[in-house]
GROMACS .gro file of C-alpha atoms in nm:
model
  196
    1MET     CA    1  -2.243   0.893  -0.577
    2LYS     CA    2  -1.895   0.736  -0.525
    3ILE     CA    3  -1.861   0.376  -0.428
    4ILE     CA    4  -1.565   0.338  -0.190
    5GLY     CA    5  -1.436   0.000  -0.091
    6LEU     CA    6  -1.350  -0.057   0.274
    7THR     CA    7  -1.155  -0.359   0.374
    8GLY     CA    8  -0.903  -0.493   0.623
    9GLY     CA    9  -0.845  -0.796   0.854
   10SER     CA   10  -1.041  -0.906   1.154
   11GLY     CA   11  -0.993  -0.682   1.462
   12THR     CA   12  -0.860  -0.384   1.266
   13GLY     CA   13  -1.159  -0.160   1.325
   14LYS     CA   14  -1.345  -0.146   0.994
   15GLY     CA   15  -1.673  -0.116   1.172
   16THR     CA   16  -1.557   0.184   1.371
   17VAL     CA   17  -1.447   0.358   1.047
   18ALA     CA   18  -1.773   0.276   0.878
   19THR     CA   19  -1.968   0.413   1.179
   20ARG     CA   20  -1.775   0.733   1.176
   21MET     CA   21  -1.823   0.779   0.800
   22ARG     CA   22  -2.195   0.709   0.823
   23GLU     CA   23  -2.218   0.976   1.085
   24LEU     CA   24  -2.054   1.212   0.841
   25GLY     CA   25  -2.314   1.125   0.569
   26ALA     CA   26  -2.185   0.811   0.393
   27GLY     CA   27  -2.411   0.528   0.291
   28TRP     CA   28  -2.301   0.164   0.380
   29VAL     CA   29  -2.328  -0.167   0.239
   30ASP     CA   30  -2.185  -0.472   0.432
   31ALA     CA   31  -2.106  -0.758   0.195
   32ASP     CA   32  -2.123  -1.020   0.480
   33ALA     CA   33  -2.476  -0.901   0.581
   34VAL     CA   34  -2.573  -0.910   0.207
   35TYR     CA   35  -2.459  -1.272   0.194
   36HIS     CA   36  -2.628  -1.372   0.521
   37ARG     CA   37  -2.967  -1.226   0.384
   38LEU     CA   38  -2.919  -1.429   0.062
   39CYS     CA   39  -2.867  -1.748   0.270
   40THR     CA   40  -3.225  -1.721   0.388
   41ALA     CA   41  -3.398  -1.547   0.103
   42ASP     CA   42  -3.253  -1.609  -0.237
   43HIS     CA   43  -3.408  -1.940  -0.352
   44GLY     CA   44  -3.197  -1.945  -0.676
   45MET     CA   45  -2.870  -1.933  -0.477
   46LEU     CA   46  -2.991  -2.184  -0.232
   47ALA     CA   47  -3.102  -2.423  -0.491
   48ALA     CA   48  -2.766  -2.405  -0.663
   49LEU     CA   49  -2.586  -2.454  -0.332
   50ASP     CA   50  -2.797  -2.759  -0.251
   51ALA     CA   51  -2.753  -2.903  -0.593
   52ALA     CA   52  -2.365  -2.861  -0.570
   53PHE     CA   53  -2.312  -2.975  -0.202
   54GLY     CA   54  -2.620  -3.178  -0.119
   55GLY     CA   55  -2.832  -3.158   0.196
   56VAL     CA   56  -2.713  -2.809   0.295
   57ILE     CA   57  -3.070  -2.651   0.333
   58ASP     CA   58  -3.225  -2.684   0.678
   59GLN     CA   59  -3.590  -2.744   0.759
   60THR     CA   60  -3.683  -2.377   0.728
   61GLY     CA   61  -3.549  -2.356   0.379
   62ALA     CA   62  -3.244  -2.157   0.495
   63LEU     CA   63  -2.873  -2.249   0.432
   64ASP     CA   64  -2.726  -2.458   0.700
   65ARG     CA   65  -2.414  -2.261   0.717
   66PRO     CA   66  -2.223  -2.465   0.971
   67LYS     CA   67  -2.288  -2.784   0.758
   68LEU     CA   68  -2.170  -2.604   0.438
   69ALA     CA   69  -1.861  -2.465   0.618
   70ALA     CA   70  -1.756  -2.810   0.726
   71ILE     CA   71  -1.773  -2.919   0.363
   72VAL     CA   72  -1.590  -2.622   0.198
   73PHE     CA   73  -1.330  -2.506   0.455
   74SER     CA   74  -1.153  -2.832   0.451
   75ASP     CA   75  -1.129  -2.848   0.073
   76PRO     CA   76  -0.996  -2.560  -0.143
   77ASP     CA   77  -1.167  -2.695  -0.461
   78LYS     CA   78  -1.502  -2.692  -0.284
   79LEU     CA   79  -1.438  -2.348  -0.152
   80ALA     CA   80  -1.371  -2.225  -0.495
   81GLN     CA   81  -1.689  -2.376  -0.619
   82LEU     CA   82  -1.885  -2.212  -0.323
   83ASN     CA   83  -1.740  -1.874  -0.446
   84GLU     CA   84  -1.809  -1.947  -0.787
   85ILE     CA   85  -2.187  -2.001  -0.709
   86THR     CA   86  -2.240  -1.730  -0.446
   87LEU     CA   87  -2.025  -1.432  -0.572
   88PRO     CA   88  -2.251  -1.344  -0.863
   89TYR     CA   89  -2.559  -1.334  -0.628
   90ILE     CA   90  -2.372  -1.122  -0.374
   91ARG     CA   91  -2.254  -0.889  -0.641
   92VAL     CA   92  -2.597  -0.828  -0.775
   93ALA     CA   93  -2.756  -0.788  -0.435
   94SER     CA   94  -2.476  -0.559  -0.317
   95LEU     CA   95  -2.514  -0.331  -0.625
   96SER     CA   96  -2.895  -0.320  -0.560
   97ALA     CA   97  -2.828  -0.219  -0.203
   98ILE     CA   98  -2.564   0.046  -0.314
   99GLU     CA   99  -2.805   0.194  -0.570
  100ALA     CA  100  -3.075   0.229  -0.304
  101GLN     CA  101  -2.853   0.480  -0.139
  102ALA     CA  102  -2.771   0.678  -0.453
  103ASP     CA  103  -2.865   1.003  -0.269
  104ARG     CA  104  -2.551   0.972  -0.055
  105PRO     CA  105  -2.233   1.144  -0.185
  106ILE     CA  106  -2.032   0.824  -0.081
  107VAL     CA  107  -2.142   0.475  -0.033
  108LEU     CA  108  -1.901   0.233   0.153
  109TYR     CA  109  -1.876  -0.113   0.032
  110ASP     CA  110  -1.753  -0.296   0.341
  111ALA     CA  111  -1.602  -0.622   0.221
  112PRO     CA  112  -1.325  -0.809   0.408
  113THR     CA  113  -1.226  -1.009   0.093
  114LEU     CA  114  -1.286  -0.704  -0.145
  115PHE     CA  115  -0.976  -0.781  -0.350
  116GLU     CA  116  -0.980  -1.151  -0.324
  117VAL     CA  117  -1.324  -1.175  -0.485
  118GLY     CA  118  -1.269  -0.900  -0.745
  119ALA     CA  119  -1.526  -0.671  -0.601
  120ASP     CA  120  -1.262  -0.375  -0.597
  121ASP     CA  121  -1.371  -0.326  -0.963
  122LEU     CA  122  -1.703  -0.180  -0.822
  123CYS     CA  123  -1.513   0.084  -0.639
  124GLU     CA  124  -1.377   0.414  -0.737
  125LYS     CA  125  -1.138   0.410  -0.450
  126THR     CA  126  -1.048   0.168  -0.170
  127ILE     CA  127  -0.957   0.213   0.206
  128GLY     CA  128  -0.763  -0.047   0.412
  129VAL     CA  129  -0.790  -0.031   0.792
  130LEU     CA  130  -0.491  -0.170   0.954
  131ALA     CA  131  -0.386  -0.233   1.326
  132HIS     CA  132  -0.079  -0.394   1.507
  133PRO     CA  133  -0.131  -0.775   1.542
  134GLU     CA  134  -0.133  -0.761   1.918
  135THR     CA  135  -0.403  -0.500   1.919
  136ARG     CA  136  -0.614  -0.714   1.676
  137VAL     CA  137  -0.560  -1.024   1.889
  138ARG     CA  138  -0.698  -0.840   2.197
  139ARG     CA  139  -0.995  -0.692   1.999
  140ILE     CA  140  -1.092  -1.035   1.846
  141MET     CA  141  -1.072  -1.218   2.187
  142ALA     CA  142  -1.299  -0.949   2.350
  143ARG     CA  143  -1.538  -0.916   2.064
  144ASP     CA  144  -1.573  -1.279   1.960
  145LYS     CA  145  -1.500  -1.448   2.290
  146LEU     CA  146  -1.223  -1.650   2.129
  147SER     CA  147  -0.904  -1.789   2.283
  148GLU     CA  148  -0.564  -1.622   2.206
  149GLN     CA  149  -0.470  -1.903   1.999
  150ALA     CA  150  -0.794  -1.893   1.785
  151ALA     CA  151  -0.755  -1.525   1.753
  152ARG     CA  152  -0.403  -1.559   1.633
  153ALA     CA  153  -0.507  -1.826   1.387
  154ARG     CA  154  -0.774  -1.607   1.237
  155ILE     CA  155  -0.521  -1.336   1.180
  156LEU     CA  156  -0.264  -1.575   1.021
  157ALA     CA  157  -0.534  -1.700   0.782
  158GLN     CA  158  -0.591  -1.341   0.642
  159PRO     CA  159  -0.360  -1.128   0.431
  160ASP     CA  160  -0.108  -0.920   0.613
  161ASP     CA  161  -0.065  -0.545   0.610
  162THR     CA  162   0.171  -0.557   0.303
  163PHE     CA  163  -0.121  -0.689   0.100
  164TYR     CA  164  -0.349  -0.402   0.181
  165ARG     CA  165  -0.079  -0.131   0.160
  166ALA     CA  166   0.004  -0.253  -0.187
  167LYS     CA  167  -0.366  -0.257  -0.307
  168CYS     CA  168  -0.549   0.016  -0.120
  169ASP     CA  169  -0.568   0.372  -0.226
  170TYR     CA  170  -0.587   0.488   0.135
  171ILE     CA  171  -0.471   0.332   0.464
  172LEU     CA  172  -0.610   0.428   0.804
  173GLU     CA  173  -0.403   0.307   1.112
  174ASN     CA  174  -0.616   0.210   1.408
  175ASN     CA  175  -0.396   0.121   1.698
  176GLY     CA  176  -0.612   0.210   1.995
  177ASP     CA  177  -0.644   0.592   1.996
  178LEU     CA  178  -1.007   0.654   1.888
  179ALA     CA  179  -0.953   1.033   1.866
  180ALA     CA  180  -0.671   0.983   1.629
  181LEU     CA  181  -0.867   0.738   1.412
  182TRP     CA  182  -1.158   0.972   1.398
  183ARG     CA  183  -0.923   1.268   1.284
  184GLN     CA  184  -0.786   1.038   1.003
  185THR     CA  185  -1.135   0.929   0.911
  186ASP     CA  186  -1.279   1.282   0.900
  187ALA     CA  187  -0.991   1.405   0.683
  188LEU     CA  188  -1.025   1.107   0.443
  189TYR     CA  189  -1.396   1.163   0.425
  190HIS     CA  190  -1.345   1.528   0.331
  191ILE     CA  191  -1.088   1.426   0.057
  192LEU     CA  192  -1.335   1.170  -0.079
  193SER     CA  193  -1.643   1.381  -0.081
  194LYS     CA  194  -1.453   1.665  -0.252
  195GLY     CA  195  -1.314   1.427  -0.504
  196GLU     CA  196  -0.953   1.516  -0.463
   0.00000   0.00000   0.00000
């Protein structure tokens, strides 16, 4: 089994690439989904977050994510503290989910902030999915029902294409032609599964 990192900004089409690779036989672990599960189920992480930020657990015992977001996203030091607490839990749970798919030749580790949190060290190779900013704006607006201004702000808050081109082993361009993206994805899956 090879662990392959999958990353890229919002609206680039990581999900489309992951779906195609899964159809070809890859396993898949979504770092965001792992975190969301931990926010309701991992009592150790929840207790640590509540101790650090105070009053961020709701009546059901789950993390009050909007309340926590209001605290950390306006303060870089608190955001760093959040990452310091949560990243070890996410890493352990992600590795467990990856190992559960050890029968697959490839397991994609889908993480938008793969490099920023140092999770690329788990991966044998990394794939960056890129798309033109205008294409991304349209996709984000349609998918997340955001205004154009909000979609552009989201893109500006994320690394640009230069970042992914410098760090990723492979780049997939996704500018609207699904057949072209599938051809790129199929060819890359073949390369990765053969170990070239």
